[in-house]
Amino acid sequence: MADDDTMKDYILEVKDICKEFPGVAALKNVSIQVKRGTVHALLGENGAGKSTLIKIISGVYCQTSGQIFVNGKKTGKMTPKTAMDLKIAVIHQELNLVPQMSVAENVFVGREITTSAGTVDYREMERRTEDILKQFHMHMDPREKVCELSIANQQIVEIAKILSLDTDLIIMDEPTDVLTDNEITQLFGIIQNLKKNGKTIIYITHRLDELKQICDEFTVLRDGQFIQTGRINAYTVDDIVRLMVGRELEEQFPYIRQEVGEEVLRLENCSRKGVVKNISFSVKKGEVVGFAGLVGAGRSELARCIFGVDPFEQGKVYVEGEAIEIGSVKKAIEKGIYYTTENRKKDGIFQDGAVDFNMTISCLDDILTGNVIG
């Protein structure tokens, strides 16, 4: 560990952190130093130990052994409250918002501002939320309901909520996974403003092309162990990939020849009022067809129409050469069409249901015995 003067340069230091679960050593003597006022990328393949380390830093898990220093001072047992008191906060990959509440209500949820009469002071919460948003050049109506916001703007609400706590160290877990390029640019602008205001960011991502745009330093974990820390500008993306996987990669995306077969889906002049208009394309067996466009261009809406969530009002749909009318999700599934939603948590699963329930909900006819699930 560095001497006291050097330690003052670091907002966070973890030393020789180990975490063991029954039969598994998730972290083995991991040591990291994060400089104040920087964006520090935490990198590694799935299973490298990133999430476990973040949960230890934020007090969700307690380490088996090792020490944590915040602002040069050794911490005791970390809990979520301890982390909050130390001005450490996490923006998780799965957003933690109440959809039917306003932006301001979400920012102050659980910490509502009250009047002298003891009632919730909505006007004051809206004013403070607006001040936070303006300070970091985030434009949003504090009274708007979160359910009416894009995923990108919902993430901004999470950031505003963290900023209302006056945090110094913000951990962002895969923040760009569901964002478009324009939304990512907006998020990067917010991160730069956070840096200018003295905040420190630990940034977890699998998108290595983002590193040189936003990060100052990086740390790589592999198989639960510390591998390397360095300045981003001193390494190429290929260097970092080698550190992550532990071997030389001659070709990251090798070309695999795929034979294209017969047509499986064709749309002809398909429209739904206010959503999509005169859409025509075809997809053949073995093809991957991508749809690009800005926010609001209609990509997700088109997918919903093809799947029968919001059926087309005009046009023709052909599946394996047969003209069909997809008027419902059930009909689409019967024809072998499936849909992975943009917002998996909201639209893709039953969160209170078990794994086997969620996995079989779309094919109940295959597992029913009479009217009983087998």
GROMACS .gro file of C-alpha atoms in nm:
model
  374
    1MET     CA    1   0.000   0.000   0.000
    2ALA     CA    2   0.121   0.350  -0.081
    3ASP     CA    3   0.232   0.595   0.185
    4ASP     CA    4  -0.011   0.845   0.343
    5ASP     CA    5   0.070   1.133   0.103
    6THR     CA    6   0.023   0.914  -0.201
    7MET     CA    7  -0.298   0.765  -0.060
    8LYS     CA    8  -0.455   1.112  -0.063
    9ASP     CA    9  -0.448   1.096  -0.444
   10TYR     CA   10  -0.684   0.797  -0.437
   11ILE     CA   11  -1.052   0.811  -0.353
   12LEU     CA   12  -1.069   0.432  -0.331
   13GLU     CA   13  -0.820   0.156  -0.264
   14VAL     CA   14  -0.891  -0.211  -0.219
   15LYS     CA   15  -0.609  -0.430  -0.098
   16ASP     CA   16  -0.584  -0.809  -0.119
   17ILE     CA   17  -0.961  -0.859  -0.141
   18CYS     CA   18  -1.076  -1.221  -0.135
   19LYS     CA   19  -1.431  -1.344  -0.159
   20GLU     CA   20  -1.527  -1.708  -0.123
   21PHE     CA   21  -1.865  -1.867  -0.180
   22PRO     CA   22  -1.928  -2.234  -0.100
   23GLY     CA   23  -1.691  -2.420  -0.328
   24VAL     CA   24  -1.598  -2.109  -0.529
   25ALA     CA   25  -1.324  -1.848  -0.490
   26ALA     CA   26  -1.481  -1.550  -0.669
   27LEU     CA   27  -1.198  -1.304  -0.590
   28LYS     CA   28  -0.838  -1.387  -0.504
   29ASN     CA   29  -0.617  -1.113  -0.356
   30VAL     CA   30  -0.749  -0.833  -0.576
   31SER     CA   31  -0.592  -0.488  -0.525
   32ILE     CA   32  -0.706  -0.173  -0.710
   33GLN     CA   33  -0.640   0.199  -0.672
   34VAL     CA   34  -0.881   0.455  -0.819
   35LYS     CA   35  -0.757   0.813  -0.859
   36ARG     CA   36  -0.981   1.099  -0.755
   37GLY     CA   37  -1.160   1.283  -1.037
   38THR     CA   38  -1.104   1.017  -1.302
   39VAL     CA   39  -1.311   0.767  -1.500
   40HIS     CA   40  -1.166   0.425  -1.417
   41ALA     CA   41  -1.278   0.133  -1.634
   42LEU     CA   42  -1.322  -0.206  -1.467
   43LEU     CA   43  -1.284  -0.471  -1.736
   44GLY     CA   44  -1.299  -0.846  -1.771
   45GLU     CA   45  -1.492  -1.127  -1.931
   46ASN     CA   46  -1.815  -1.258  -1.779
   47GLY     CA   47  -1.722  -1.434  -1.456
   48ALA     CA   48  -1.403  -1.233  -1.408
   49GLY     CA   49  -1.524  -1.099  -1.072
   50LYS     CA   50  -1.630  -0.744  -1.162
   51SER     CA   51  -1.980  -0.766  -1.016
   52THR     CA   52  -1.855  -0.936  -0.699
   53LEU     CA   53  -1.597  -0.663  -0.643
   54ILE     CA   54  -1.854  -0.388  -0.698
   55LYS     CA   55  -2.091  -0.553  -0.452
   56ILE     CA   56  -1.814  -0.561  -0.192
   57ILE     CA   57  -1.727  -0.195  -0.247
   58SER     CA   58  -2.095  -0.097  -0.220
   59GLY     CA   59  -2.156  -0.312   0.089
   60VAL     CA   60  -2.386  -0.574  -0.064
   61TYR     CA   61  -2.126  -0.847   0.006
   62CYS     CA   62  -1.870  -0.865   0.282
   63GLN     CA   63  -1.524  -0.973   0.172
   64THR     CA   64  -1.375  -1.293   0.313
   65SER     CA   65  -1.048  -1.108   0.369
   66GLY     CA   66  -0.872  -0.789   0.261
   67GLN     CA   67  -0.910  -0.418   0.328
   68ILE     CA   68  -1.092  -0.121   0.175
   69PHE     CA   69  -0.970   0.239   0.204
   70VAL     CA   70  -1.187   0.541   0.114
   71ASN     CA   71  -1.016   0.880   0.100
   72GLY     CA   72  -0.709   0.720   0.259
   73LYS     CA   73  -0.897   0.589   0.563
   74LYS     CA   74  -0.952   0.222   0.633
   75THR     CA   75  -1.318   0.129   0.646
   76GLY     CA   76  -1.477  -0.119   0.882
   77LYS     CA   77  -1.738  -0.366   0.768
   78MET     CA   78  -1.903  -0.226   0.456
   79THR     CA   79  -2.283  -0.218   0.434
   80PRO     CA   80  -2.503  -0.034   0.184
   81LYS     CA   81  -2.556   0.238   0.447
   82THR     CA   82  -2.181   0.260   0.514
   83ALA     CA   83  -2.119   0.301   0.142
   84MET     CA   84  -2.382   0.574   0.123
   85ASP     CA   85  -2.228   0.751   0.423
   86LEU     CA   86  -1.891   0.733   0.246
   87LYS     CA   87  -2.053   0.892  -0.063
   88ILE     CA   88  -2.030   0.578  -0.278
   89ALA     CA   89  -2.323   0.494  -0.506
   90VAL     CA   90  -2.397   0.240  -0.780
   91ILE     CA   91  -2.605   0.281  -1.095
   92HIS     CA   92  -2.695  -0.078  -1.171
   93GLN     CA   93  -2.746  -0.231  -1.512
   94GLU     CA   94  -3.109  -0.298  -1.416
   95LEU     CA   95  -3.259   0.042  -1.341
   96ASN     CA   96  -3.430   0.077  -1.003
   97LEU     CA   97  -3.714   0.322  -1.068
   98VAL     CA   98  -4.090   0.342  -0.997
   99PRO     CA   99  -4.248   0.377  -1.346
  100GLN     CA  100  -4.574   0.547  -1.242
  101MET     CA  101  -4.400   0.813  -1.034
  102SER     CA  102  -4.258   1.139  -1.168
  103VAL     CA  103  -3.890   1.213  -1.227
  104ALA     CA  104  -3.873   1.424  -0.909
  105GLU     CA  105  -4.053   1.161  -0.702
  106ASN     CA  106  -3.805   0.898  -0.817
  107VAL     CA  107  -3.507   1.121  -0.743
  108PHE     CA  108  -3.624   1.166  -0.382
  109VAL     CA  109  -3.799   0.833  -0.329
  110GLY     CA  110  -3.758   0.726   0.033
  111ARG     CA  111  -3.619   1.072   0.117
  112GLU     CA  112  -3.921   1.286   0.035
  113ILE     CA  113  -3.902   1.654   0.124
  114THR     CA  114  -4.188   1.760   0.348
  115THR     CA  115  -4.355   2.087   0.439
  116SER     CA  116  -4.385   2.223   0.791
  117ALA     CA  117  -4.726   2.054   0.801
  118GLY     CA  118  -4.569   1.716   0.733
  119THR     CA  119  -4.702   1.674   0.377
  120VAL     CA  120  -4.483   1.595   0.077
  121ASP     CA  121  -4.346   1.915  -0.077
  122TYR     CA  122  -4.369   1.821  -0.446
  123ARG     CA  123  -4.285   2.172  -0.564
  124GLU     CA  124  -3.957   2.177  -0.369
  125MET     CA  125  -3.860   1.829  -0.492
  126GLU     CA  126  -3.930   1.939  -0.850
  127ARG     CA  127  -3.723   2.257  -0.799
  128ARG     CA  128  -3.424   2.068  -0.658
  129THR     CA  129  -3.447   1.802  -0.929
  130GLU     CA  130  -3.449   2.072  -1.196
  131ASP     CA  131  -3.141   2.233  -1.036
  132ILE     CA  132  -2.954   1.899  -1.048
  133LEU     CA  133  -3.053   1.837  -1.409
  134LYS     CA  134  -2.949   2.189  -1.517
  135GLN     CA  135  -2.618   2.168  -1.333
  136PHE     CA  136  -2.515   1.870  -1.545
  137HIS     CA  137  -2.686   1.986  -1.866
  138MET     CA  138  -2.956   1.719  -1.845
  139HIS     CA  139  -3.283   1.841  -1.996
  140MET     CA  140  -3.601   1.686  -1.858
  141ASP     CA  141  -3.933   1.784  -1.702
  142PRO     CA  142  -3.922   1.686  -1.330
  143ARG     CA  143  -4.300   1.628  -1.339
  144GLU     CA  144  -4.295   1.376  -1.624
  145LYS     CA  145  -4.369   1.015  -1.536
  146VAL     CA  146  -4.073   0.780  -1.566
  147CYS     CA  147  -4.277   0.526  -1.766
  148GLU     CA  148  -4.306   0.785  -2.045
  149LEU     CA  149  -3.927   0.828  -2.075
  150SER     CA  150  -3.685   0.648  -2.304
  151ILE     CA  151  -3.440   0.402  -2.148
  152ALA     CA  152  -3.165   0.665  -2.189
  153ASN     CA  153  -3.364   0.928  -2.001
  154GLN     CA  154  -3.454   0.676  -1.731
  155GLN     CA  155  -3.081   0.627  -1.684
  156ILE     CA  156  -3.045   1.005  -1.646
  157VAL     CA  157  -3.306   0.990  -1.368
  158GLU     CA  158  -3.090   0.728  -1.194
  159ILE     CA  159  -2.789   0.959  -1.226
  160ALA     CA  160  -2.990   1.254  -1.091
  161LYS     CA  161  -3.101   1.039  -0.797
  162ILE     CA  162  -2.739   0.954  -0.719
  163LEU     CA  163  -2.635   1.319  -0.749
  164SER     CA  164  -2.907   1.425  -0.507
  165LEU     CA  165  -2.726   1.214  -0.247
  166ASP     CA  166  -2.409   1.426  -0.294
  167THR     CA  167  -2.196   1.123  -0.385
  168ASP     CA  168  -1.825   1.144  -0.469
  169LEU     CA  169  -1.773   0.798  -0.623
  170ILE     CA  170  -2.026   0.670  -0.878
  171ILE     CA  171  -2.008   0.314  -1.010
  172MET     CA  172  -2.177   0.266  -1.349
  173ASP     CA  173  -2.249  -0.095  -1.444
  174GLU     CA  174  -2.282  -0.145  -1.822
  175PRO     CA  175  -2.457   0.193  -1.869
  176THR     CA  176  -2.459   0.188  -2.252
  177ASP     CA  177  -2.588  -0.164  -2.315
  178VAL     CA  178  -2.936  -0.054  -2.426
  179LEU     CA  179  -2.852   0.293  -2.558
  180THR     CA  180  -2.832   0.421  -2.915
  181ASP     CA  181  -2.523   0.605  -3.041
  182ASN     CA  182  -2.688   0.945  -2.982
  183GLU     CA  183  -2.790   0.845  -2.631
  184ILE     CA  184  -2.436   0.722  -2.559
  185THR     CA  185  -2.298   1.058  -2.671
  186GLN     CA  186  -2.540   1.229  -2.432
  187LEU     CA  187  -2.432   1.001  -2.145
  188PHE     CA  188  -2.063   1.067  -2.216
  189GLY     CA  189  -2.130   1.440  -2.198
  190ILE     CA  190  -2.289   1.391  -1.856
  191ILE     CA  191  -1.990   1.186  -1.738
  192GLN     CA  192  -1.750   1.459  -1.852
  193ASN     CA  193  -1.953   1.714  -1.655
  194LEU     CA  194  -1.942   1.489  -1.350
  195LYS     CA  195  -1.562   1.479  -1.378
  196LYS     CA  196  -1.545   1.858  -1.406
  197ASN     CA  197  -1.745   1.877  -1.084
  198GLY     CA  198  -1.495   1.658  -0.900
  199LYS     CA  199  -1.682   1.326  -0.920
  200THR     CA  200  -1.504   0.993  -0.973
  201ILE     CA  201  -1.652   0.721  -1.193
  202ILE     CA  202  -1.586   0.347  -1.195
  203TYR     CA  203  -1.710   0.241  -1.537
  204ILE     CA  204  -1.791  -0.120  -1.624
  205THR     CA  205  -1.835  -0.202  -1.993
  206HIS     CA  206  -1.786  -0.472  -2.253
  207ARG     CA  207  -1.776  -0.212  -2.533
  208LEU     CA  208  -1.403  -0.163  -2.557
  209ASP     CA  209  -1.436   0.101  -2.830
  210GLU     CA  210  -1.577   0.333  -2.561
  211LEU     CA  211  -1.266   0.326  -2.345
  212LYS     CA  212  -1.057   0.590  -2.519
  213GLN     CA  213  -1.360   0.818  -2.552
  214ILE     CA  214  -1.443   0.838  -2.184
  215CYS     CA  215  -1.194   0.660  -1.956
  216ASP     CA  216  -0.862   0.771  -1.805
  217GLU     CA  217  -0.739   0.445  -1.653
  218PHE     CA  218  -0.842   0.081  -1.651
  219THR     CA  219  -0.810  -0.232  -1.444
  220VAL     CA  220  -0.849  -0.583  -1.586
  221LEU     CA  221  -0.971  -0.879  -1.382
  222ARG     CA  222  -0.950  -1.238  -1.503
  223ASP     CA  223  -1.076  -1.548  -1.323
  224GLY     CA  224  -1.121  -1.348  -1.003
  225GLN     CA  225  -0.766  -1.213  -1.005
  226PHE     CA  226  -0.608  -0.873  -1.067
  227ILE     CA  227  -0.423  -0.869  -1.400
  228GLN     CA  228  -0.326  -0.511  -1.492
  229THR     CA  229  -0.393  -0.143  -1.425
  230GLY     CA  230  -0.281   0.125  -1.666
  231ARG     CA  231  -0.347   0.449  -1.850
  232ILE     CA  232  -0.593   0.394  -2.133
  233ASN     CA  233  -0.386   0.593  -2.383
  234ALA     CA  234  -0.084   0.369  -2.328
  235TYR     CA  235  -0.265   0.056  -2.451
  236THR     CA  236  -0.444  -0.049  -2.767
  237VAL     CA  237  -0.779  -0.226  -2.762
  238ASP     CA  238  -0.598  -0.542  -2.877
  239ASP     CA  239  -0.362  -0.511  -2.578
  240ILE     CA  240  -0.659  -0.493  -2.342
  241VAL     CA  241  -0.834  -0.788  -2.507
  242ARG     CA  242  -0.519  -0.997  -2.460
  243LEU     CA  243  -0.513  -0.903  -2.091
  244MET     CA  244  -0.879  -0.997  -2.055
  245VAL     CA  245  -0.862  -1.338  -2.222
  246GLY     CA  246  -0.504  -1.432  -2.130
  247ARG     CA  247  -0.394  -1.527  -2.479
  248GLU     CA  248  -0.319  -1.387  -2.823
  249LEU     CA  249  -0.623  -1.343  -3.046
  250GLU     CA  250  -0.532  -1.352  -3.412
  251GLU     CA  251  -0.882  -1.269  -3.529
  252GLN     CA  252  -1.160  -1.140  -3.304
  253PHE     CA  253  -1.438  -1.169  -3.562
  254PRO     CA  254  -1.346  -1.448  -3.805
  255TYR     CA  255  -1.555  -1.467  -4.119
  256ILE     CA  256  -1.777  -1.774  -4.124
  257ARG     CA  257  -1.932  -1.849  -4.460
  258GLN     CA  258  -2.304  -1.904  -4.424
  259GLU     CA  259  -2.516  -2.046  -4.702
  260VAL     CA  260  -2.830  -1.839  -4.760
  261GLY     CA  261  -3.140  -2.050  -4.813
  262GLU     CA  262  -3.498  -1.994  -4.915
  263GLU     CA  263  -3.706  -1.697  -4.804
  264VAL     CA  264  -3.864  -1.734  -4.459
  265LEU     CA  265  -4.025  -1.391  -4.409
  266ARG     CA  266  -4.142  -1.117  -4.645
  267LEU     CA  267  -4.327  -0.793  -4.581
  268GLU     CA  268  -4.496  -0.597  -4.859
  269ASN     CA  269  -4.608  -0.236  -4.800
  270CYS     CA  270  -4.696  -0.298  -4.435
  271SER     CA  271  -4.824  -0.005  -4.230
  272ARG     CA  272  -4.973   0.085  -3.894
  273LYS     CA  273  -5.100   0.440  -3.851
  274GLY     CA  274  -4.864   0.660  -3.652
  275VAL     CA  275  -4.606   0.382  -3.619
  276VAL     CA  276  -4.467   0.251  -3.950
  277LYS     CA  277  -4.554   0.314  -4.314
  278ASN     CA  278  -4.509   0.106  -4.631
  279ILE     CA  279  -4.244  -0.131  -4.495
  280SER     CA  280  -4.116  -0.394  -4.739
  281PHE     CA  281  -3.827  -0.639  -4.694
  282SER     CA  282  -3.748  -1.009  -4.700
  283VAL     CA  283  -3.538  -1.238  -4.485
  284LYS     CA  284  -3.386  -1.566  -4.604
  285LYS     CA  285  -3.281  -1.869  -4.405
  286GLY     CA  286  -2.932  -1.818  -4.259
  287GLU     CA  287  -2.941  -1.437  -4.283
  288VAL     CA  288  -2.904  -1.180  -4.007
  289VAL     CA  289  -3.090  -0.862  -4.107
  290GLY     CA  290  -3.029  -0.545  -3.909
  291PHE     CA  291  -3.252  -0.240  -3.873
  292ALA     CA  292  -3.085   0.095  -3.806
  293GLY     CA  293  -3.227   0.438  -3.732
  294LEU     CA  294  -3.245   0.721  -3.482
  295VAL     CA  295  -3.459   0.717  -3.171
  296GLY     CA  296  -3.824   0.729  -3.281
  297ALA     CA  297  -3.751   0.593  -3.629
  298GLY     CA  298  -3.980   0.297  -3.567
  299ARG     CA  299  -3.744   0.001  -3.526
  300SER     CA  300  -3.895  -0.137  -3.206
  301GLU     CA  301  -4.244  -0.055  -3.328
  302LEU     CA  302  -4.182  -0.256  -3.646
  303ALA     CA  303  -4.068  -0.555  -3.442
  304ARG     CA  304  -4.382  -0.533  -3.226
  305CYS     CA  305  -4.600  -0.529  -3.539
  306ILE     CA  306  -4.428  -0.835  -3.687
  307PHE     CA  307  -4.480  -1.019  -3.358
  308GLY     CA  308  -4.847  -0.924  -3.343
  309VAL     CA  309  -4.830  -0.704  -3.031
  310ASP     CA  310  -4.953  -0.410  -3.241
  311PRO     CA  311  -5.064  -0.578  -3.567
  312PHE     CA  312  -5.023  -0.417  -3.908
  313GLU     CA  313  -5.336  -0.242  -4.037
  314GLN     CA  314  -5.248  -0.293  -4.402
  315GLY     CA  315  -4.998  -0.474  -4.621
  316LYS     CA  316  -4.909  -0.840  -4.666
  317VAL     CA  317  -4.692  -1.072  -4.458
  318TYR     CA  318  -4.555  -1.396  -4.598
  319VAL     CA  319  -4.401  -1.675  -4.389
  320GLU     CA  320  -4.223  -1.939  -4.596
  321GLY     CA  321  -4.409  -1.816  -4.901
  322GLU     CA  322  -4.754  -1.837  -4.744
  323ALA     CA  323  -4.957  -1.518  -4.706
  324ILE     CA  324  -5.074  -1.493  -4.345
  325GLU     CA  325  -5.240  -1.241  -4.116
  326ILE     CA  326  -5.058  -1.199  -3.784
  327GLY     CA  327  -5.330  -1.060  -3.564
  328SER     CA  328  -5.193  -1.170  -3.230
  329VAL     CA  329  -4.882  -1.283  -3.047
  330LYS     CA  330  -5.026  -1.637  -3.034
  331LYS     CA  331  -5.053  -1.644  -3.413
  332ALA     CA  332  -4.694  -1.520  -3.453
  333ILE     CA  333  -4.561  -1.790  -3.220
  334GLU     CA  334  -4.759  -2.055  -3.409
  335LYS     CA  335  -4.576  -1.943  -3.724
  336GLY     CA  336  -4.236  -1.966  -3.553
  337ILE     CA  337  -4.184  -1.593  -3.495
  338TYR     CA  338  -4.038  -1.489  -3.158
  339TYR     CA  339  -3.946  -1.151  -3.012
  340THR     CA  340  -3.683  -1.042  -2.759
  341THR     CA  341  -3.800  -0.711  -2.619
  342GLU     CA  342  -3.597  -0.392  -2.586
  343ASN     CA  343  -3.678  -0.366  -2.215
  344ARG     CA  344  -3.637  -0.725  -2.094
  345LYS     CA  345  -3.719  -0.644  -1.731
  346LYS     CA  346  -4.047  -0.465  -1.810
  347ASP     CA  347  -4.178  -0.655  -2.112
  348GLY     CA  348  -3.977  -0.976  -2.137
  349ILE     CA  349  -4.028  -1.166  -1.811
  350PHE     CA  350  -4.262  -1.217  -1.518
  351GLN     CA  351  -4.033  -1.097  -1.240
  352ASP     CA  352  -4.227  -1.274  -0.966
  353GLY     CA  353  -4.231  -1.602  -1.159
  354ALA     CA  354  -3.980  -1.884  -1.128
  355VAL     CA  355  -3.726  -1.959  -1.400
  356ASP     CA  356  -3.913  -2.269  -1.525
  357PHE     CA  357  -4.240  -2.069  -1.537
  358ASN     CA  358  -4.079  -1.796  -1.749
  359MET     CA  359  -3.909  -2.045  -1.980
  360THR     CA  360  -4.230  -2.235  -2.057
  361ILE     CA  361  -4.492  -1.958  -2.058
  362SER     CA  362  -4.482  -1.926  -2.439
  363CYS     CA  363  -4.524  -2.300  -2.503
  364LEU     CA  364  -4.786  -2.406  -2.246
  365ASP     CA  365  -4.979  -2.605  -2.508
  366ASP     CA  366  -4.682  -2.839  -2.536
  367ILE     CA  367  -4.669  -2.919  -2.165
  368LEU     CA  368  -5.039  -2.918  -2.071
  369THR     CA  369  -5.210  -3.240  -1.971
  370GLY     CA  370  -5.573  -3.150  -2.009
  371ASN     CA  371  -5.583  -2.815  -1.833
  372VAL     CA  372  -5.303  -2.900  -1.596
  373ILE     CA  373  -4.939  -2.799  -1.638
  374GLY     CA  374  -4.731  -3.118  -1.640
   0.00000   0.00000   0.00000
